[in-house]
Amino acid sequence: MSTHDFYTTPVPQETWNVPLAGDSRFTWEYDEGRDKLLNLYQKGKDKQWDAVKRIDWSLDVDPANPLGLPDQANAIYNTPYWAKMNDKERGELRRHLTSWQFSQFLHGEQGAMITGARIVETVPDLDAKFYSATQTMDEARHVELFGKFLHEKIGLVYPINDNLRTLLNDTLTDSRWDMPYLGMQVLIEGLALAAFGLVRDMTTVELPKQMLTYVMQDEARHVAFGRLALRDHYRELTDVERREREEFVIEGCYLMRDRFQALEVWENFGIPKDEASGLMLESEYMRIFQSLLFSRIVPCVKDIGLWSERVQNAYADMGVLEMSKADLEALMAHDEELADRLDAERFAAEETARREEVDTVIAEAATT
């Protein structure tokens, strides 16, 4: 079936065409490169994986509670809207919320794939071109994975959120070569990494936990790439250039914060957008969720040097300034460690199963 058969509301059949901006840059230096970026490129090559083979797609998912979350995790829990719903309606709401969340992951990953290819084209340094080429492959795998999950396990897809679409458009239509880095590697990927981590740690369902654990292993490298590539460049900016990028960061962060209200879902369940937005603000769960979404972005923005009083005031207004104290290296090391641990557990289980199969064959042969 076509994905268009699964969309909650019709989307255009034609492609979304974003005009190209800026120069395609060739370099004739093939030997020089930054060691940290080249090491990241090597890791990107070493860590390639197959979404069909590494994920256990035989695992079941209950459409009425795809993530296995408690009712308290629902933003309208304990409201009159929740009280009016029967069990079937609550199950359908959970399905829609999961569909909306993973649909935005899907659309964002396609944006990351396109942006990765754009960085290969526009960035002046070969070491960055090398790494971004591996990231483009990573993002293609993520699009494949999230698309398969939505088609086969959820059976429902939401269109791209307006805020995500706006930030993608702003990122791709800027002619300056560093802006795709800033928009995608720092803002969109940084927020996605935090969102993946929150869902990974909260879900009690094995398939989405497995998917997100492996995706996050890739995304940790992508955010590190953005930091390494931008840190040196931003030391050389003029005050005007730095202010322009800080404005972009501030506007982008507000867009990303508001994106996760999932107003399209609430509207589909008869809750007007204005009222739904108020309910999101009143929900303790949503306040915590939204603040944690910035656990990767804020320390990264500080690290690359876009840390003026204006940026700090914006983060204080969002209630996420404290996130600047987070240890980004430790967070990303933890993400990679969890994926390695999951691999070790799976390989051990497979080895045990093979040994049991051999023992059974030997035992049967001994009795004949």
Coordinates of C-alpha atoms in Angstrom, one line a residue:
M1 CA 0.0 0.0 0.0
S2 CA 1.1 3.6 -0.6
T3 CA 2.0 5.7 2.4
H4 CA -0.7 8.1 1.2
D5 CA -3.3 5.4 2.2
F6 CA -2.1 5.7 5.8
Y7 CA -2.0 9.5 6.3
T8 CA -4.5 10.9 8.8
T9 CA -5.2 13.8 6.4
P10 CA -4.4 14.0 2.7
V11 CA -1.0 15.3 1.7
P12 CA 0.0 16.5 -1.7
Q13 CA 1.0 13.7 -4.2
E14 CA 3.8 15.9 -5.6
T15 CA 7.1 16.4 -4.0
W16 CA 8.0 19.4 -1.7
N17 CA 10.5 21.3 -3.7
V18 CA 13.0 23.4 -1.7
P19 CA 15.1 25.7 -4.0
L20 CA 18.9 25.1 -3.7
A21 CA 21.0 27.9 -2.3
G22 CA 24.7 28.5 -2.1
D23 CA 27.7 27.0 -3.9
S24 CA 28.8 23.5 -4.5
R25 CA 32.4 23.4 -3.3
F26 CA 35.2 21.2 -4.6
T27 CA 38.5 20.9 -2.8
W28 CA 41.8 19.7 -4.3
E29 CA 43.3 18.9 -0.9
Y30 CA 43.0 15.1 -0.4
D31 CA 45.4 14.5 2.4
E32 CA 45.0 17.0 5.2
G33 CA 42.2 16.6 7.8
R34 CA 41.3 17.1 11.4
D35 CA 42.1 13.9 13.4
K36 CA 38.9 14.0 15.5
L37 CA 36.7 14.4 12.4
L38 CA 38.6 11.6 10.5
N39 CA 38.2 9.4 13.6
L40 CA 34.5 10.1 13.6
Y41 CA 34.4 9.2 9.9
Q42 CA 36.1 5.9 10.6
K43 CA 33.6 5.2 13.4
G44 CA 30.8 6.0 11.0
K45 CA 32.1 3.4 8.6
D46 CA 32.7 0.8 11.3
K47 CA 29.2 1.3 12.8
Q48 CA 27.1 0.8 9.6
W49 CA 24.2 -1.6 10.1
D50 CA 21.2 -3.1 8.3
A51 CA 17.8 -2.0 9.5
V52 CA 16.2 -5.2 8.1
K53 CA 18.7 -7.6 9.9
R54 CA 19.6 -5.8 13.1
I55 CA 16.0 -5.1 14.2
D56 CA 13.8 -8.0 15.2
W57 CA 10.7 -7.2 13.2
S58 CA 8.9 -10.3 14.5
L59 CA 8.3 -8.5 17.8
D60 CA 4.6 -7.6 18.4
V61 CA 3.3 -4.1 19.1
D62 CA -0.1 -3.5 20.5
P63 CA -1.7 -0.7 18.4
A64 CA -3.8 0.4 21.4
N65 CA -0.6 1.0 23.4
P66 CA 2.4 0.9 21.1
L67 CA 4.8 2.2 23.7
G68 CA 3.4 0.5 26.8
L69 CA 3.2 3.8 28.7
P70 CA 1.1 4.4 31.8
D71 CA -2.0 6.6 31.5
Q72 CA -0.3 9.3 33.5
A73 CA 2.0 9.9 30.5
N74 CA -0.9 11.1 28.5
A75 CA -1.1 14.9 28.5
I76 CA -4.9 15.0 28.9
Y77 CA -4.9 12.4 31.7
N78 CA -7.2 13.5 34.6
T79 CA -9.0 16.1 32.4
P80 CA -12.7 16.0 31.4
Y81 CA -11.7 14.9 27.9
W82 CA -10.0 11.8 29.3
A83 CA -12.9 11.0 31.6
K84 CA -15.3 11.0 28.6
M85 CA -13.3 8.4 26.7
N86 CA -13.9 4.7 26.9
D87 CA -11.1 2.1 26.7
K88 CA -11.3 1.8 22.9
E89 CA -11.1 5.5 22.4
R90 CA -8.1 5.8 24.8
G91 CA -6.4 3.1 22.9
E92 CA -7.0 4.9 19.6
L93 CA -5.6 8.1 21.1
R94 CA -2.4 6.3 22.1
R95 CA -2.1 4.9 18.6
H96 CA -2.5 8.4 17.1
L97 CA 0.0 9.9 19.5
T98 CA 2.6 7.3 18.8
S99 CA 1.9 7.7 15.0
W100 CA 2.3 11.4 15.3
Q101 CA 5.6 11.2 17.2
F102 CA 7.2 8.6 15.0
S103 CA 5.9 10.3 11.9
Q104 CA 7.8 13.4 12.9
F105 CA 10.8 11.2 13.5
L106 CA 10.4 9.9 10.0
H107 CA 10.0 13.3 8.3
G108 CA 12.9 14.7 10.3
E109 CA 15.1 11.8 9.3
Q110 CA 14.3 12.4 5.6
G111 CA 15.2 16.1 6.2
A112 CA 18.5 14.9 7.9
M113 CA 19.3 12.7 4.9
I114 CA 18.8 15.5 2.4
T115 CA 20.7 18.0 4.6
G116 CA 23.6 15.5 5.0
A117 CA 23.8 15.3 1.2
R118 CA 23.7 19.1 1.1
I119 CA 26.6 19.4 3.5
V120 CA 28.7 17.0 1.4
E121 CA 28.1 19.4 -1.5
T122 CA 28.6 22.7 0.2
V123 CA 31.2 22.3 3.0
P124 CA 34.7 23.3 2.0
D125 CA 36.7 20.7 3.9
L126 CA 37.2 17.1 2.7
D127 CA 37.2 15.6 6.2
A128 CA 33.7 17.0 6.8
K129 CA 32.5 15.8 3.3
F130 CA 33.7 12.3 4.2
Y131 CA 31.8 12.2 7.5
S132 CA 28.7 13.7 6.1
A133 CA 28.6 11.1 3.4
T134 CA 28.4 8.4 6.1
Q135 CA 25.7 10.4 7.9
T136 CA 23.6 10.5 4.7
M137 CA 23.6 6.7 4.7
D138 CA 22.8 6.6 8.4
E139 CA 19.8 8.8 7.8
A140 CA 18.6 6.7 4.9
R141 CA 18.6 3.7 7.2
H142 CA 16.6 5.7 9.8
V143 CA 14.0 6.7 7.2
E144 CA 13.7 3.0 6.2
L145 CA 13.3 1.9 9.8
F146 CA 10.7 4.5 10.9
G147 CA 8.7 4.1 7.7
K148 CA 8.6 0.3 8.2
F149 CA 7.5 0.7 11.8
L150 CA 4.6 3.1 10.9
H151 CA 3.5 1.0 7.9
E152 CA 3.7 -2.5 9.5
K153 CA 3.1 -1.9 13.2
I154 CA 1.0 1.3 13.5
G155 CA -0.8 1.5 10.2
L156 CA -1.2 5.3 10.5
V157 CA 1.0 8.3 9.4
Y158 CA 0.7 12.0 10.2
P159 CA 1.8 14.7 7.8
I160 CA 4.9 16.8 8.7
N161 CA 4.4 19.2 11.5
D162 CA 4.4 22.9 10.4
N163 CA 7.1 23.9 12.8
L164 CA 9.5 21.1 11.7
R165 CA 8.7 22.0 8.0
T166 CA 9.5 25.7 8.7
L167 CA 12.9 24.9 10.3
L168 CA 13.8 22.5 7.6
N169 CA 13.0 25.1 5.0
D170 CA 15.0 27.8 6.8
T171 CA 17.9 25.3 7.1
L172 CA 18.0 24.3 3.5
T173 CA 17.4 27.6 1.8
D174 CA 20.2 29.5 3.6
S175 CA 23.2 29.9 1.2
R176 CA 25.8 30.0 4.0
W177 CA 27.5 26.6 4.2
D178 CA 27.5 26.4 8.0
M179 CA 23.7 26.9 8.4
P180 CA 22.7 23.3 7.5
Y181 CA 25.1 22.2 10.2
L182 CA 23.5 24.6 12.7
G183 CA 19.9 23.9 11.8
M184 CA 20.2 20.1 11.4
Q185 CA 23.2 18.8 13.4
V186 CA 22.7 21.1 16.4
L187 CA 19.0 21.9 16.6
I188 CA 16.9 19.3 14.8
E189 CA 19.3 16.3 15.5
G190 CA 20.0 17.5 19.0
L191 CA 16.3 17.7 19.8
A192 CA 15.6 14.4 18.1
L193 CA 18.4 12.7 20.1
A194 CA 16.8 13.8 23.3
A195 CA 13.3 12.8 22.2
F196 CA 14.6 9.4 21.1
G197 CA 16.2 9.0 24.5
L198 CA 13.1 9.9 26.4
V199 CA 11.0 7.4 24.5
R200 CA 13.7 4.7 24.6
D201 CA 13.9 5.0 28.4
M202 CA 10.2 5.2 29.0
T203 CA 8.8 2.5 26.7
T204 CA 8.2 -1.0 28.0
V205 CA 7.8 -2.4 24.5
E206 CA 10.8 -4.2 23.0
L207 CA 10.6 -3.2 19.4
P208 CA 10.6 0.6 19.7
K209 CA 13.2 0.4 22.5
Q210 CA 15.4 -1.7 20.2
M211 CA 14.9 0.7 17.2
L212 CA 15.7 3.8 19.2
T213 CA 18.7 2.4 20.9
Y214 CA 20.3 1.6 17.6
V215 CA 19.3 4.9 16.0
M216 CA 20.7 6.9 18.9
Q217 CA 24.1 5.2 18.5
D218 CA 24.2 6.9 15.0
E219 CA 22.7 10.2 16.2
A220 CA 25.3 10.6 18.9
R221 CA 28.0 10.7 16.2
H222 CA 26.0 13.2 14.2
V223 CA 25.7 15.7 17.0
A224 CA 29.4 15.3 17.7
F225 CA 30.1 16.1 14.0
G226 CA 28.2 19.3 14.2
R227 CA 30.1 20.4 17.3
L228 CA 33.5 19.6 15.9
A229 CA 32.8 21.2 12.5
L230 CA 31.3 24.5 13.9
R231 CA 33.4 25.1 17.0
D232 CA 36.5 26.3 15.1
H233 CA 34.6 28.2 12.5
Y234 CA 32.5 30.2 15.0
R235 CA 35.6 31.5 16.7
E236 CA 36.3 33.5 13.6
L237 CA 32.8 35.1 13.2
T238 CA 32.3 38.8 13.3
D239 CA 29.8 40.2 15.9
V240 CA 27.2 40.6 13.2
E241 CA 27.6 37.1 11.9
R242 CA 27.4 35.6 15.4
R243 CA 24.3 37.6 16.1
E244 CA 22.6 36.3 13.0
R245 CA 23.3 32.7 14.0
E246 CA 22.1 33.3 17.5
E247 CA 18.9 34.7 16.2
F248 CA 18.5 31.5 14.1
V249 CA 19.1 29.3 17.2
I250 CA 16.6 31.2 19.3
E251 CA 13.9 31.1 16.7
G252 CA 14.6 27.5 15.9
C253 CA 14.4 26.4 19.6
Y254 CA 11.1 28.1 20.1
L255 CA 9.8 26.3 17.0
M256 CA 11.1 23.0 18.2
R257 CA 9.6 23.5 21.7
D258 CA 6.2 24.2 20.3
R259 CA 6.4 21.3 17.8
F260 CA 6.0 18.6 20.4
Q261 CA 2.5 19.8 21.5
A262 CA 1.1 17.4 18.8
L263 CA -1.9 19.8 18.3
E264 CA -2.9 17.9 15.1
V265 CA -3.7 14.9 17.2
W266 CA -5.8 16.7 19.8
E267 CA -7.8 18.4 17.0
N268 CA -8.6 15.0 15.5
F269 CA -10.1 14.0 18.9
G270 CA -12.3 17.1 19.1
I271 CA -10.1 19.3 21.3
P272 CA -9.6 22.8 19.7
K273 CA -6.0 23.8 19.2
D274 CA -6.1 26.8 21.6
E275 CA -7.5 24.7 24.3
A276 CA -5.1 21.8 23.6
S277 CA -2.2 24.2 23.8
G278 CA -3.4 25.3 27.3
L279 CA -3.7 21.7 28.4
M280 CA -0.2 21.0 27.3
L281 CA 1.1 24.0 29.3
E282 CA -0.8 22.7 32.4
S283 CA 0.4 19.1 32.1
E284 CA 3.3 18.4 34.5
Y285 CA 4.3 15.4 32.2
M286 CA 4.6 17.7 29.2
R287 CA 6.5 20.4 31.1
I288 CA 9.1 17.8 32.1
F289 CA 9.2 16.2 28.7
Q290 CA 9.7 19.5 26.9
S291 CA 12.4 20.7 29.2
L292 CA 14.3 17.4 28.8
L293 CA 14.1 17.8 25.0
F294 CA 16.8 20.5 25.3
S295 CA 19.3 18.3 27.2
R296 CA 21.4 17.9 24.1
I297 CA 20.8 21.2 22.3
V298 CA 21.7 23.7 25.1
P299 CA 25.1 22.3 26.0
C300 CA 25.9 22.0 22.3
V301 CA 25.0 25.6 21.6
K302 CA 27.2 26.7 24.5
D303 CA 30.1 24.5 23.3
I304 CA 30.2 26.0 19.8
G305 CA 30.3 29.5 21.2
L306 CA 26.8 30.9 20.5
W307 CA 26.4 31.8 24.2
S308 CA 25.5 35.5 24.4
E309 CA 23.3 36.9 27.1
R310 CA 20.4 37.0 24.5
V311 CA 20.7 33.2 24.0
Q312 CA 20.9 32.5 27.7
N313 CA 17.8 34.7 28.3
A314 CA 15.9 32.8 25.7
Y315 CA 16.8 29.5 27.3
A316 CA 15.9 30.9 30.7
D317 CA 12.5 31.9 29.3
M318 CA 12.0 28.3 28.1
G319 CA 13.0 27.0 31.5
V320 CA 16.0 25.0 30.1
L321 CA 19.0 27.1 31.0
E322 CA 20.1 24.6 33.6
M323 CA 20.6 22.1 30.8
S324 CA 23.8 24.0 29.9
K325 CA 25.5 22.1 32.7
A326 CA 24.8 18.7 31.2
D327 CA 27.9 16.6 30.3
L328 CA 27.3 16.1 26.5
E329 CA 30.2 13.7 26.1
A330 CA 28.9 11.5 28.9
L331 CA 25.3 11.5 27.5
M332 CA 26.5 10.4 24.1
A333 CA 28.9 7.8 25.4
H334 CA 26.0 6.3 27.4
D335 CA 23.9 6.2 24.2
E336 CA 26.6 4.3 22.3
E337 CA 27.1 2.0 25.3
L338 CA 23.5 1.0 25.4
A339 CA 23.5 -0.1 21.8
D340 CA 26.7 -2.1 22.3
R341 CA 25.2 -3.8 25.3
L342 CA 22.0 -4.6 23.4
D343 CA 24.1 -6.2 20.6
A344 CA 26.0 -8.2 23.2
E345 CA 22.8 -9.5 24.8
R346 CA 21.3 -10.4 21.4
F347 CA 24.5 -12.2 20.3
A348 CA 24.6 -14.1 23.6
A349 CA 21.0 -15.2 23.2
E350 CA 21.6 -16.3 19.6
E351 CA 24.6 -18.3 20.7
T352 CA 22.7 -20.0 23.4
A353 CA 19.9 -20.9 21.0
R354 CA 22.4 -22.3 18.5
R355 CA 24.0 -24.4 21.3
E356 CA 20.7 -25.7 22.4
E357 CA 19.8 -26.7 18.8
V358 CA 23.1 -28.6 18.5
D359 CA 22.6 -30.3 21.8
T360 CA 19.1 -31.4 20.7
V361 CA 20.4 -32.8 17.4
I362 CA 23.2 -34.7 19.2
A363 CA 20.8 -36.1 21.8
E364 CA 18.3 -37.2 19.1
A365 CA 21.2 -38.9 17.2
A366 CA 22.3 -40.7 20.3
T367 CA 18.9 -42.4 20.8
T368 CA 18.6 -43.6 17.2

